[in-house]
Amino acid sequence: MAKTNHIAIVPSPGYTHLVPIIEFSKRLIKHHPNFHVTCIVPSLGPPPESSKAYLKTLPSNIDTILLPPINKEQLPQAVNPAVLIHLTITLSLPSIHEVLKSLCSKAPLTAFVVDVFAFQALEYAKEFNALSYFYFPSSAMILSLLIHASKLDEEVSGEYKDLTEPIKLPGCVPVMGVDFPDPTQDRSGEIYKDFLERAKAMVTADGILINTFLEMEPGAIRALQEFENGKIRLYPVGPITQKGSSNEADESDKCLRWLDKQPPCSVLYVSFGSGGTLSQHQINELAWGLELSGQRFLWVLRAPSNSVSAAYLEAAKEDPLQFLPSGFLERTKEKGLVVPSWAPQVQVLSHNSVGGFLTHCGWNSTLESVQEGVPLITWPLFAEQKMNAVMLTDGLKVALRPKFNKYGIVEKEEIAKVMKCLMDGEEGKGMRERMMNLKDSAANALNDGSSTQALSQLASHWESFSGI
Ligand code: UDP
């Protein structure tokens, strides 16, 4: 009987960081059944119901170990999810170490794979004689920024957001400093220091698994593979996405039944990920813009907040529909559906009535849209989403990016204009065609194309390391 290779993985807290790394593990064991994966799950407060339900569905060769949750009261009152994630991992390090020790006392570990936000844990790989890998849950363009961050830090003076010329990362579309990820926007802050620390750690691993695919980012991927004569072993294994989940069965059915009644390719799906929020002012403008456009829409609405990532690690309890402008639901009932907080996104995007997606450009949403060939309106809110928007609009040309006014608001006329352009215009048609091409490439990459080959190379390397 073939010997088993043991792998341990550590996701970072939050449902959207948990799912892709586990979906990667599922792919690994499906294609290479001689692997066994243990997923060590840190969490801030008790894990959300969605994570617990998902973990119950895993096959027998993926074990999960839930670490003692970090008590929210132990952490400072920070609203930035990146800070909370970083602190949760730091405080979970002793329990991660304990689990690794116990695992290795039973069987040797071949590889230790950690999400990029759990980078501090990677140092344990050496102690337990395992190979060390990062799982990078975002684009090659963002990885390129991390890889070049130290050099940029030395060469660029002042704030990135004040630069008047774009920065050209190797193989990537040029990007203005103002579109760099949030942690880089204040170079004197602690968050920027964490970012640089994480960036430096990236080159110390034995390899990086990245959730993208060669055909989507050929320039960035090739440039990373050539960086300092192959210093980084990069494995583009994506697109790895969830197969569909729903928190509220009734609401899910309602969305899909409503979509069944709409004409093909006619509906714009509007959603800001698992936790993105808008201000009350912006909710009003978006509502009026949707109405003004005359287009059909399915809007996943959250209660307003002045912090764009307010609901990321903690959902609001209020009914969001009460925050819509008065009479909006009645006036738009023939054209639109508004659902509170959550929709079955993967099923929605695969429905043939959906013709566009207004998205905050989270990487999972981006890949899910690519896999369904749905063109985008980009509305980045936080983290690295602005850079994703640049790649999608200027690089791949599969998205339109509405303009924010000087108060940071997208006005109703602008919303209506980009909606009409995407759903009805010639420009939108070209974007849909390019998205359909990407959809085919994604399917090929996962069939027996580039991503499956990258996974096989990785598995062979792991097998030869453990001598099996
Ligand atoms: N999602 C969903 N329904 C919703 C909102 C989000 O199923 O109403 C899922 C979506 O399919 C994706 C994830 O939540 O898999 C969002 O991840 P992304 O990286 O796009 O954004 P984040 O939530 O991390 O900001």
Short mmCIF file of C-alpha atoms and ligand atoms in Angstrom, two decimals:
data_model
loop_
_atom_site.label_atom_id
_atom_site.label_comp_id
_atom_site.label_asym_id
_atom_site.label_seq_id
_atom_site.Cartn_x
_atom_site.Cartn_y
_atom_site.Cartn_z
CA MET A 1 0.00 0.00 0.00
CA ALA A 2 1.25 3.50 -0.87
CA LYS A 3 2.58 5.43 2.09
CA THR A 4 0.72 8.58 3.11
CA ASN A 5 2.23 12.07 2.93
CA HIS A 6 1.09 14.33 5.76
CA ILE A 7 0.51 18.01 5.18
CA ALA A 8 -0.57 20.59 7.76
CA ILE A 9 -2.26 23.82 6.73
CA VAL A 10 -3.14 26.99 8.64
CA PRO A 11 -5.79 29.34 7.20
CA SER A 12 -6.21 32.81 8.64
CA PRO A 13 -9.43 33.74 10.47
CA GLY A 14 -12.57 34.42 8.46
CA TYR A 15 -14.74 32.26 6.21
CA THR A 16 -13.32 33.67 2.97
CA HIS A 17 -9.75 32.80 4.04
CA LEU A 18 -10.73 29.33 5.23
CA VAL A 19 -12.58 28.08 2.16
CA PRO A 20 -9.99 28.55 -0.63
CA ILE A 21 -7.12 26.89 1.25
CA ILE A 22 -9.37 23.92 2.07
CA GLU A 23 -10.68 23.76 -1.48
CA PHE A 24 -7.02 23.62 -2.52
CA SER A 25 -6.52 20.69 -0.11
CA LYS A 26 -9.54 18.93 -1.61
CA ARG A 27 -8.04 19.27 -5.07
CA LEU A 28 -4.72 17.95 -3.83
CA ILE A 29 -6.21 14.78 -2.36
CA LYS A 30 -8.57 14.26 -5.28
CA HIS A 31 -5.68 14.24 -7.75
CA HIS A 32 -3.15 12.70 -5.34
CA PRO A 33 -4.99 10.40 -2.91
CA ASN A 34 -1.79 9.44 -1.07
CA PHE A 35 -1.91 12.79 0.80
CA HIS A 36 -3.52 13.48 4.14
CA VAL A 37 -4.22 17.06 5.25
CA THR A 38 -4.70 18.44 8.74
CA CYS A 39 -6.20 21.89 8.81
CA ILE A 40 -5.38 23.87 11.97
CA VAL A 41 -8.02 26.59 12.30
CA PRO A 42 -7.43 29.76 14.34
CA SER A 43 -10.40 31.98 15.06
CA LEU A 44 -11.32 35.28 16.62
CA GLY A 45 -14.20 34.43 18.93
CA PRO A 46 -16.09 31.20 18.24
CA PRO A 47 -15.88 30.19 14.54
CA PRO A 48 -18.89 31.45 12.55
CA GLU A 49 -21.71 28.99 11.80
CA SER A 50 -20.83 29.16 8.07
CA SER A 51 -17.28 27.91 8.81
CA LYS A 52 -18.49 25.16 11.15
CA ALA A 53 -21.07 23.95 8.63
CA TYR A 54 -18.47 23.95 5.86
CA LEU A 55 -15.91 22.03 7.94
CA LYS A 56 -18.47 19.28 8.56
CA THR A 57 -18.61 18.54 4.83
CA LEU A 58 -14.94 17.60 4.41
CA PRO A 59 -13.74 14.17 3.19
CA SER A 60 -12.06 11.78 5.63
CA ASN A 61 -8.52 12.53 4.49
CA ILE A 62 -8.86 16.15 5.64
CA ASP A 63 -8.91 16.52 9.43
CA THR A 64 -9.66 19.80 11.11
CA ILE A 65 -8.46 20.97 14.48
CA LEU A 66 -10.20 24.05 15.84
CA LEU A 67 -7.80 26.04 18.00
CA PRO A 68 -9.05 27.68 21.19
CA PRO A 69 -10.68 30.89 19.89
CA ILE A 70 -8.99 34.16 20.71
CA ASN A 71 -11.12 36.21 23.04
CA LYS A 72 -12.16 39.50 21.40
CA GLU A 73 -11.77 41.28 24.74
CA GLN A 74 -8.04 40.44 24.65
CA LEU A 75 -7.57 42.59 21.54
CA PRO A 76 -7.51 46.37 21.23
CA GLN A 77 -10.59 47.98 19.72
CA ALA A 78 -9.40 47.89 16.11
CA VAL A 79 -11.79 48.12 13.19
CA ASN A 80 -9.21 47.13 10.58
CA PRO A 81 -9.68 43.41 9.80
CA ALA A 82 -5.99 43.06 8.82
CA VAL A 83 -4.94 44.11 12.34
CA LEU A 84 -7.41 41.75 14.00
CA ILE A 85 -6.30 38.86 11.80
CA HIS A 86 -2.63 39.55 12.51
CA LEU A 87 -3.22 39.69 16.28
CA THR A 88 -5.37 36.56 16.25
CA ILE A 89 -2.58 34.61 14.57
CA THR A 90 0.07 36.00 16.91
CA LEU A 91 -1.94 34.93 19.95
CA SER A 92 -2.67 31.53 18.39
CA LEU A 93 1.01 30.71 17.76
CA PRO A 94 1.51 28.67 20.97
CA SER A 95 -1.51 26.49 20.19
CA ILE A 96 -0.41 26.05 16.55
CA HIS A 97 2.95 24.89 17.87
CA GLU A 98 1.30 22.43 20.28
CA VAL A 99 -0.79 20.90 17.50
CA LEU A 100 2.23 20.52 15.21
CA LYS A 101 4.18 18.84 17.99
CA SER A 102 1.40 16.39 18.60
CA LEU A 103 0.95 15.66 14.86
CA CYS A 104 4.65 15.08 14.33
CA SER A 105 4.82 12.70 17.28
CA LYS A 106 2.47 10.40 15.31
CA ALA A 107 3.81 10.76 11.75
CA PRO A 108 6.41 12.93 10.01
CA LEU A 109 5.13 16.07 8.33
CA THR A 110 6.04 16.55 4.66
CA ALA A 111 4.94 20.14 4.22
CA PHE A 112 3.53 22.96 6.29
CA VAL A 113 1.36 25.40 4.33
CA VAL A 114 0.20 28.67 5.88
CA ASP A 115 -2.05 31.41 4.59
CA VAL A 116 -0.08 34.57 3.95
CA PHE A 117 -1.71 36.31 6.94
CA ALA A 118 -0.50 33.49 9.20
CA PHE A 119 3.08 34.01 8.05
CA GLN A 120 4.55 34.04 11.57
CA ALA A 121 3.68 30.34 11.94
CA LEU A 122 5.86 29.30 9.02
CA GLU A 123 9.03 29.35 11.09
CA TYR A 124 7.86 26.10 12.78
CA ALA A 125 8.41 24.19 9.53
CA LYS A 126 12.16 23.93 10.18
CA GLU A 127 11.72 22.71 13.73
CA PHE A 128 9.51 19.87 12.51
CA ASN A 129 11.65 19.06 9.42
CA ALA A 130 8.87 19.96 7.02
CA LEU A 131 8.97 21.93 3.78
CA SER A 132 7.46 25.41 4.14
CA TYR A 133 4.88 26.99 1.83
CA PHE A 134 2.70 30.05 1.66
CA TYR A 135 -0.81 29.82 0.35
CA PHE A 136 -1.38 33.17 -1.34
CA PRO A 137 -5.13 33.80 -1.67
CA SER A 138 -4.87 36.71 -4.07
CA SER A 139 -3.48 37.74 -7.45
CA ALA A 140 0.04 37.44 -8.85
CA MET A 141 0.02 41.22 -9.18
CA ILE A 142 -0.44 41.60 -5.41
CA LEU A 143 2.24 38.99 -4.78
CA SER A 144 4.52 40.96 -7.07
CA LEU A 145 3.95 44.05 -4.94
CA LEU A 146 4.94 42.11 -1.82
CA ILE A 147 8.02 40.67 -3.48
CA HIS A 148 9.14 44.14 -4.58
CA ALA A 149 7.93 45.96 -1.46
CA SER A 150 11.32 46.27 0.25
CA LYS A 151 12.92 47.68 -2.90
CA LEU A 152 10.07 50.14 -3.42
CA ASP A 153 10.34 51.14 0.22
CA GLU A 154 14.01 52.03 -0.30
CA GLU A 155 13.56 53.77 -3.64
CA VAL A 156 10.32 55.72 -3.22
CA SER A 157 10.15 58.64 -0.85
CA GLY A 158 6.94 60.13 0.53
CA GLU A 159 3.56 58.45 0.51
CA TYR A 160 2.68 56.14 -2.40
CA LYS A 161 -0.72 57.79 -2.65
CA ASP A 162 0.96 61.12 -3.52
CA LEU A 163 2.92 59.74 -6.49
CA THR A 164 1.93 61.35 -9.77
CA GLU A 165 3.31 58.57 -12.01
CA PRO A 166 2.14 54.97 -11.96
CA ILE A 167 4.38 52.19 -10.66
CA LYS A 168 5.14 49.35 -13.07
CA LEU A 169 5.68 46.04 -11.35
CA PRO A 170 7.35 43.44 -13.62
CA GLY A 171 4.84 41.87 -16.00
CA CYS A 172 1.92 43.83 -14.50
CA VAL A 173 -0.29 46.66 -15.69
CA PRO A 174 0.90 50.07 -14.33
CA VAL A 175 -0.81 51.10 -11.10
CA MET A 176 -1.07 54.43 -9.28
CA GLY A 177 0.13 54.48 -5.65
CA VAL A 178 -3.34 55.55 -4.55
CA ASP A 179 -4.59 52.15 -5.74
CA PHE A 180 -2.00 50.25 -3.69
CA PRO A 181 -3.41 48.06 -0.85
CA ASP A 182 -4.59 49.79 2.34
CA PRO A 183 -1.62 48.78 4.53
CA THR A 184 0.74 50.77 2.28
CA GLN A 185 -1.26 53.99 2.43
CA ASP A 186 0.38 55.29 5.60
CA ARG A 187 4.07 54.51 5.59
CA SER A 188 4.57 55.67 9.17
CA GLY A 189 1.92 53.29 10.55
CA GLU A 190 2.22 49.93 12.31
CA ILE A 191 0.14 48.26 9.60
CA TYR A 192 2.71 49.22 6.98
CA LYS A 193 5.46 47.70 9.15
CA ASP A 194 3.47 44.45 9.37
CA PHE A 195 3.03 44.57 5.59
CA LEU A 196 6.80 44.90 5.05
CA GLU A 197 7.47 42.10 7.51
CA ARG A 198 4.99 39.85 5.67
CA ALA A 199 6.55 40.88 2.36
CA LYS A 200 10.05 39.92 3.55
CA ALA A 201 8.80 36.55 4.79
CA MET A 202 7.47 35.66 1.32
CA VAL A 203 10.90 34.85 -0.09
CA THR A 204 11.88 32.65 2.84
CA ALA A 205 9.47 29.81 2.05
CA ASP A 206 10.26 26.73 -0.03
CA GLY A 207 7.45 27.76 -2.34
CA ILE A 208 4.30 29.78 -2.83
CA LEU A 209 0.97 28.31 -3.94
CA ILE A 210 -1.08 31.04 -5.51
CA ASN A 211 -4.79 31.15 -6.29
CA THR A 212 -4.54 32.42 -9.83
CA PHE A 213 -3.81 30.81 -13.19
CA LEU A 214 -1.26 31.31 -15.91
CA GLU A 215 -3.69 32.38 -18.64
CA MET A 216 -5.19 35.13 -16.46
CA GLU A 217 -1.91 36.69 -15.34
CA PRO A 218 0.80 35.43 -17.73
CA GLY A 219 3.07 38.49 -17.42
CA ALA A 220 3.04 38.72 -13.64
CA ILE A 221 3.42 34.96 -13.15
CA ARG A 222 6.35 34.62 -15.58
CA ALA A 223 8.09 37.64 -14.04
CA LEU A 224 7.73 36.16 -10.55
CA GLN A 225 9.05 32.80 -11.75
CA GLU A 226 12.07 34.56 -13.25
CA PHE A 227 12.67 36.79 -10.20
CA GLU A 228 16.34 36.54 -9.08
CA ASN A 229 16.98 33.44 -11.20
CA GLY A 230 14.09 31.42 -9.89
CA LYS A 231 14.43 32.33 -6.20
CA ILE A 232 10.68 31.84 -5.78
CA ARG A 233 9.07 28.50 -6.56
CA LEU A 234 5.64 29.62 -7.62
CA TYR A 235 2.74 27.22 -8.16
CA PRO A 236 -0.31 28.90 -9.78
CA VAL A 237 -3.00 26.36 -8.83
CA GLY A 238 -6.19 28.42 -9.29
CA PRO A 239 -8.87 29.40 -9.77
CA ILE A 240 -9.88 27.71 -6.54
CA THR A 241 -13.31 28.81 -5.40
CA GLN A 242 -16.14 27.56 -3.23
CA LYS A 243 -18.74 25.41 -4.90
CA GLY A 244 -21.63 27.38 -3.44
CA SER A 245 -22.84 27.94 0.07
CA SER A 246 -25.88 29.48 1.58
CA ASN A 247 -26.48 30.81 5.04
CA GLU A 248 -30.19 31.37 4.61
CA ALA A 249 -31.91 28.67 2.60
CA ASP A 250 -35.12 30.70 2.15
CA GLU A 251 -33.37 33.80 0.89
CA SER A 252 -31.27 31.66 -1.48
CA ASP A 253 -34.32 30.07 -3.00
CA LYS A 254 -35.96 33.46 -3.32
CA CYS A 255 -32.99 34.85 -5.29
CA LEU A 256 -32.81 31.91 -7.65
CA ARG A 257 -36.59 31.74 -8.21
CA TRP A 258 -36.62 35.47 -8.99
CA LEU A 259 -33.71 35.06 -11.42
CA ASP A 260 -35.59 32.24 -13.17
CA LYS A 261 -38.21 34.80 -14.18
CA GLN A 262 -35.78 37.33 -15.72
CA PRO A 263 -34.61 37.42 -19.36
CA PRO A 264 -31.16 35.94 -20.17
CA CYS A 265 -28.14 38.09 -19.37
CA SER A 266 -30.33 40.98 -18.14
CA VAL A 267 -29.58 41.24 -14.40
CA LEU A 268 -26.75 43.11 -12.68
CA TYR A 269 -25.77 41.32 -9.47
CA VAL A 270 -24.63 43.84 -6.81
CA SER A 271 -22.63 42.60 -3.84
CA PHE A 272 -19.70 43.74 -1.72
CA GLY A 273 -18.40 40.38 -0.50
CA SER A 274 -18.82 38.78 2.87
CA GLY A 275 -18.47 41.98 4.85
CA GLY A 276 -18.18 45.14 2.72
CA THR A 277 -20.45 47.99 3.79
CA LEU A 278 -21.47 51.39 2.40
CA SER A 279 -22.38 54.62 4.16
CA GLN A 280 -26.04 55.67 4.32
CA HIS A 281 -25.30 58.43 1.78
CA GLN A 282 -23.75 55.88 -0.61
CA ILE A 283 -26.63 53.42 -0.16
CA ASN A 284 -29.02 56.19 -1.21
CA GLU A 285 -26.96 57.09 -4.29
CA LEU A 286 -26.62 53.43 -5.29
CA ALA A 287 -30.36 52.88 -4.91
CA TRP A 288 -31.16 55.96 -7.01
CA GLY A 289 -28.52 54.95 -9.58
CA LEU A 290 -29.99 51.45 -9.94
CA GLU A 291 -33.43 52.98 -10.37
CA LEU A 292 -32.23 55.61 -12.84
CA SER A 293 -30.46 53.03 -15.00
CA GLY A 294 -33.69 51.21 -15.77
CA GLN A 295 -31.68 47.95 -15.68
CA ARG A 296 -32.60 44.82 -13.75
CA PHE A 297 -30.65 44.18 -10.56
CA LEU A 298 -30.21 41.79 -7.64
CA TRP A 299 -28.71 43.70 -4.72
CA VAL A 300 -27.30 42.11 -1.57
CA LEU A 301 -27.76 44.89 0.95
CA ARG A 302 -26.07 45.36 4.32
CA ALA A 303 -26.87 47.91 7.03
CA PRO A 304 -24.86 51.11 6.54
CA SER A 305 -21.60 51.86 8.25
CA ASN A 306 -18.95 54.51 7.88
CA SER A 307 -16.28 51.81 8.01
CA VAL A 308 -16.09 49.93 4.71
CA SER A 309 -15.12 46.61 6.28
CA ALA A 310 -17.45 46.85 9.30
CA ALA A 311 -19.19 43.52 8.77
CA TYR A 312 -16.08 41.58 7.73
CA LEU A 313 -15.52 39.68 10.97
CA GLU A 314 -18.83 40.51 12.65
CA ALA A 315 -22.23 40.77 10.98
CA ALA A 316 -24.63 43.62 11.86
CA LYS A 317 -27.86 42.59 13.52
CA GLU A 318 -30.23 45.21 12.05
CA ASP A 319 -32.57 44.64 9.10
CA PRO A 320 -30.78 46.36 6.19
CA LEU A 321 -33.91 46.96 4.11
CA GLN A 322 -35.01 49.74 6.48
CA PHE A 323 -32.07 51.84 5.22
CA LEU A 324 -33.30 52.07 1.61
CA PRO A 325 -34.72 55.39 0.36
CA SER A 326 -38.40 55.67 0.97
CA GLY A 327 -40.57 54.04 -1.71
CA PHE A 328 -37.55 52.46 -3.48
CA LEU A 329 -38.70 48.85 -3.17
CA GLU A 330 -42.17 49.66 -4.43
CA ARG A 331 -40.91 51.72 -7.38
CA THR A 332 -38.38 49.10 -8.52
CA LYS A 333 -40.34 45.91 -7.81
CA GLU A 334 -40.67 45.10 -11.53
CA LYS A 335 -36.95 45.43 -12.14
CA GLY A 336 -35.10 44.52 -9.02
CA LEU A 337 -34.76 42.36 -5.96
CA VAL A 338 -32.99 43.42 -2.77
CA VAL A 339 -31.91 40.66 -0.39
CA PRO A 340 -30.61 41.26 3.12
CA SER A 341 -26.90 40.55 3.77
CA TRP A 342 -26.29 37.32 1.86
CA ALA A 343 -27.04 35.63 -1.48
CA PRO A 344 -25.90 32.26 -2.86
CA GLN A 345 -23.30 34.05 -4.97
CA VAL A 346 -21.86 31.13 -6.91
CA GLN A 347 -25.33 29.96 -7.98
CA VAL A 348 -26.34 33.54 -8.77
CA LEU A 349 -23.30 34.12 -10.98
CA SER A 350 -23.89 30.86 -12.82
CA HIS A 351 -27.55 31.72 -13.53
CA ASN A 352 -28.10 32.63 -17.16
CA SER A 353 -30.17 35.73 -16.26
CA VAL A 354 -27.10 37.38 -14.73
CA GLY A 355 -25.23 39.56 -17.20
CA GLY A 356 -22.99 41.65 -14.96
CA PHE A 357 -21.58 41.90 -11.46
CA LEU A 358 -21.01 45.10 -9.50
CA THR A 359 -18.35 43.90 -7.08
CA HIS A 360 -15.97 45.15 -4.39
CA CYS A 361 -13.31 43.08 -6.22
CA GLY A 362 -12.52 40.66 -3.42
CA TRP A 363 -10.35 37.99 -4.99
CA ASN A 364 -12.85 35.17 -4.44
CA SER A 365 -15.64 37.18 -6.06
CA THR A 366 -13.31 38.05 -8.93
CA LEU A 367 -12.41 34.41 -9.60
CA GLU A 368 -16.01 33.26 -9.24
CA SER A 369 -17.05 35.80 -11.86
CA VAL A 370 -14.22 34.72 -14.16
CA GLN A 371 -15.33 31.10 -13.83
CA GLU A 372 -18.84 32.08 -14.92
CA GLY A 373 -17.75 34.53 -17.63
CA VAL A 374 -19.60 37.50 -16.04
CA PRO A 375 -18.12 41.00 -16.76
CA LEU A 376 -17.75 43.45 -13.91
CA ILE A 377 -18.29 46.91 -12.53
CA THR A 378 -15.50 47.45 -10.01
CA TRP A 379 -16.25 49.18 -6.72
CA PRO A 380 -13.24 48.47 -4.51
CA LEU A 381 -13.64 49.15 -0.78
CA PHE A 382 -10.66 47.97 1.25
CA ALA A 383 -7.57 45.72 1.49
CA GLU A 384 -6.05 45.04 -1.96
CA GLN A 385 -9.30 45.51 -3.89
CA LYS A 386 -8.26 48.70 -5.73
CA MET A 387 -5.31 46.92 -7.29
CA ASN A 388 -7.60 44.08 -8.36
CA ALA A 389 -9.85 46.71 -9.95
CA VAL A 390 -6.90 48.12 -11.92
CA MET A 391 -5.98 44.69 -13.21
CA LEU A 392 -9.56 43.95 -14.25
CA THR A 393 -10.18 47.29 -15.95
CA ASP A 394 -6.83 48.39 -17.43
CA GLY A 395 -5.18 44.98 -17.75
CA LEU A 396 -7.78 42.37 -18.67
CA LYS A 397 -10.37 44.89 -19.90
CA VAL A 398 -13.26 42.89 -18.49
CA ALA A 399 -14.59 45.61 -16.18
CA LEU A 400 -15.69 49.23 -15.92
CA ARG A 401 -14.66 51.37 -12.99
CA PRO A 402 -17.06 54.14 -11.93
CA LYS A 403 -15.61 57.44 -10.71
CA PHE A 404 -15.86 58.52 -7.09
CA ASN A 405 -16.48 62.25 -6.48
CA LYS A 406 -14.21 64.31 -4.22
CA TYR A 407 -16.20 63.17 -1.16
CA GLY A 408 -15.56 59.50 -1.99
CA ILE A 409 -19.11 58.92 -3.25
CA VAL A 410 -20.17 57.37 -6.55
CA GLU A 411 -23.10 59.49 -7.68
CA LYS A 412 -26.34 58.11 -9.11
CA GLU A 413 -25.75 59.44 -12.64
CA GLU A 414 -22.33 57.75 -12.75
CA ILE A 415 -23.81 54.47 -11.50
CA ALA A 416 -26.57 54.54 -14.10
CA LYS A 417 -24.05 55.38 -16.84
CA VAL A 418 -21.66 52.48 -16.15
CA MET A 419 -24.56 50.08 -15.67
CA LYS A 420 -26.03 50.92 -19.07
CA CYS A 421 -22.61 50.73 -20.67
CA LEU A 422 -21.90 47.27 -19.23
CA MET A 423 -25.34 45.75 -19.69
CA ASP A 424 -26.39 47.34 -22.98
CA GLY A 425 -23.42 49.03 -24.66
CA GLU A 426 -20.83 47.92 -27.23
CA GLU A 427 -18.05 48.27 -24.65
CA GLY A 428 -19.92 45.85 -22.39
CA LYS A 429 -20.24 43.37 -25.23
CA GLY A 430 -16.46 43.30 -25.73
CA MET A 431 -15.97 42.81 -22.00
CA ARG A 432 -18.43 39.91 -21.94
CA GLU A 433 -16.56 38.25 -24.83
CA ARG A 434 -13.20 38.64 -23.10
CA MET A 435 -14.70 37.26 -19.87
CA MET A 436 -16.07 34.24 -21.76
CA ASN A 437 -12.57 33.57 -23.13
CA LEU A 438 -11.15 33.77 -19.61
CA LYS A 439 -13.88 31.39 -18.41
CA ASP A 440 -12.74 28.82 -21.00
CA SER A 441 -9.09 29.29 -20.03
CA ALA A 442 -9.97 28.83 -16.35
CA ALA A 443 -11.80 25.59 -17.11
CA ASN A 444 -8.85 24.33 -19.19
CA ALA A 445 -6.33 25.27 -16.51
CA LEU A 446 -8.28 23.17 -13.99
CA ASN A 447 -8.93 20.30 -16.36
CA ASP A 448 -5.55 19.07 -17.47
CA GLY A 449 -4.00 22.47 -18.16
CA SER A 450 -1.55 24.77 -16.39
CA SER A 451 -3.00 24.67 -12.85
CA THR A 452 -3.35 20.89 -12.74
CA GLN A 453 0.22 20.57 -14.00
CA ALA A 454 1.45 22.98 -11.30
CA LEU A 455 -0.35 20.89 -8.67
CA SER A 456 1.24 17.67 -9.99
CA GLN A 457 4.71 19.24 -9.91
CA LEU A 458 4.12 20.26 -6.33
CA ALA A 459 2.83 16.82 -5.31
CA SER A 460 5.84 15.12 -6.97
CA HIS A 461 8.20 17.45 -5.16
CA TRP A 462 6.54 16.66 -1.84
CA GLU A 463 6.59 12.93 -2.56
CA SER A 464 10.30 13.00 -3.41
CA PHE A 465 11.02 15.01 -0.24
CA SER A 466 9.44 12.39 1.95
CA GLY A 467 11.07 9.62 -0.10
CA ILE A 468 7.79 8.02 -1.20
N1 UDP B 1 -20.43 35.44 -0.73
C1 UDP B 1 -21.63 34.81 -0.91
N2 UDP B 1 -22.77 35.54 -0.77
C2 UDP B 1 -22.77 36.86 -0.46
C3 UDP B 1 -21.52 37.51 -0.31
C4 UDP B 1 -20.36 36.77 -0.46
O1 UDP B 1 -21.70 33.60 -1.19
O2 UDP B 1 -23.84 37.46 -0.37
C5 UDP B 1 -19.18 34.66 -0.89
C6 UDP B 1 -18.63 34.82 -2.29
O3 UDP B 1 -19.17 33.84 -3.15
C7 UDP B 1 -17.13 34.68 -2.07
C8 UDP B 1 -16.93 35.22 -0.67
O4 UDP B 1 -18.20 35.17 -0.02
O5 UDP B 1 -16.76 33.33 -2.11
C9 UDP B 1 -16.43 36.65 -0.69
O6 UDP B 1 -15.04 36.61 -0.86
P1 UDP B 1 -14.23 37.81 -1.48
O7 UDP B 1 -12.80 37.40 -1.50
O8 UDP B 1 -14.82 38.21 -2.77
O9 UDP B 1 -14.46 39.00 -0.52
P2 UDP B 1 -14.30 39.21 1.06
O10 UDP B 1 -15.55 38.70 1.67
O11 UDP B 1 -13.08 38.43 1.50
O12 UDP B 1 -14.16 40.69 1.20
#
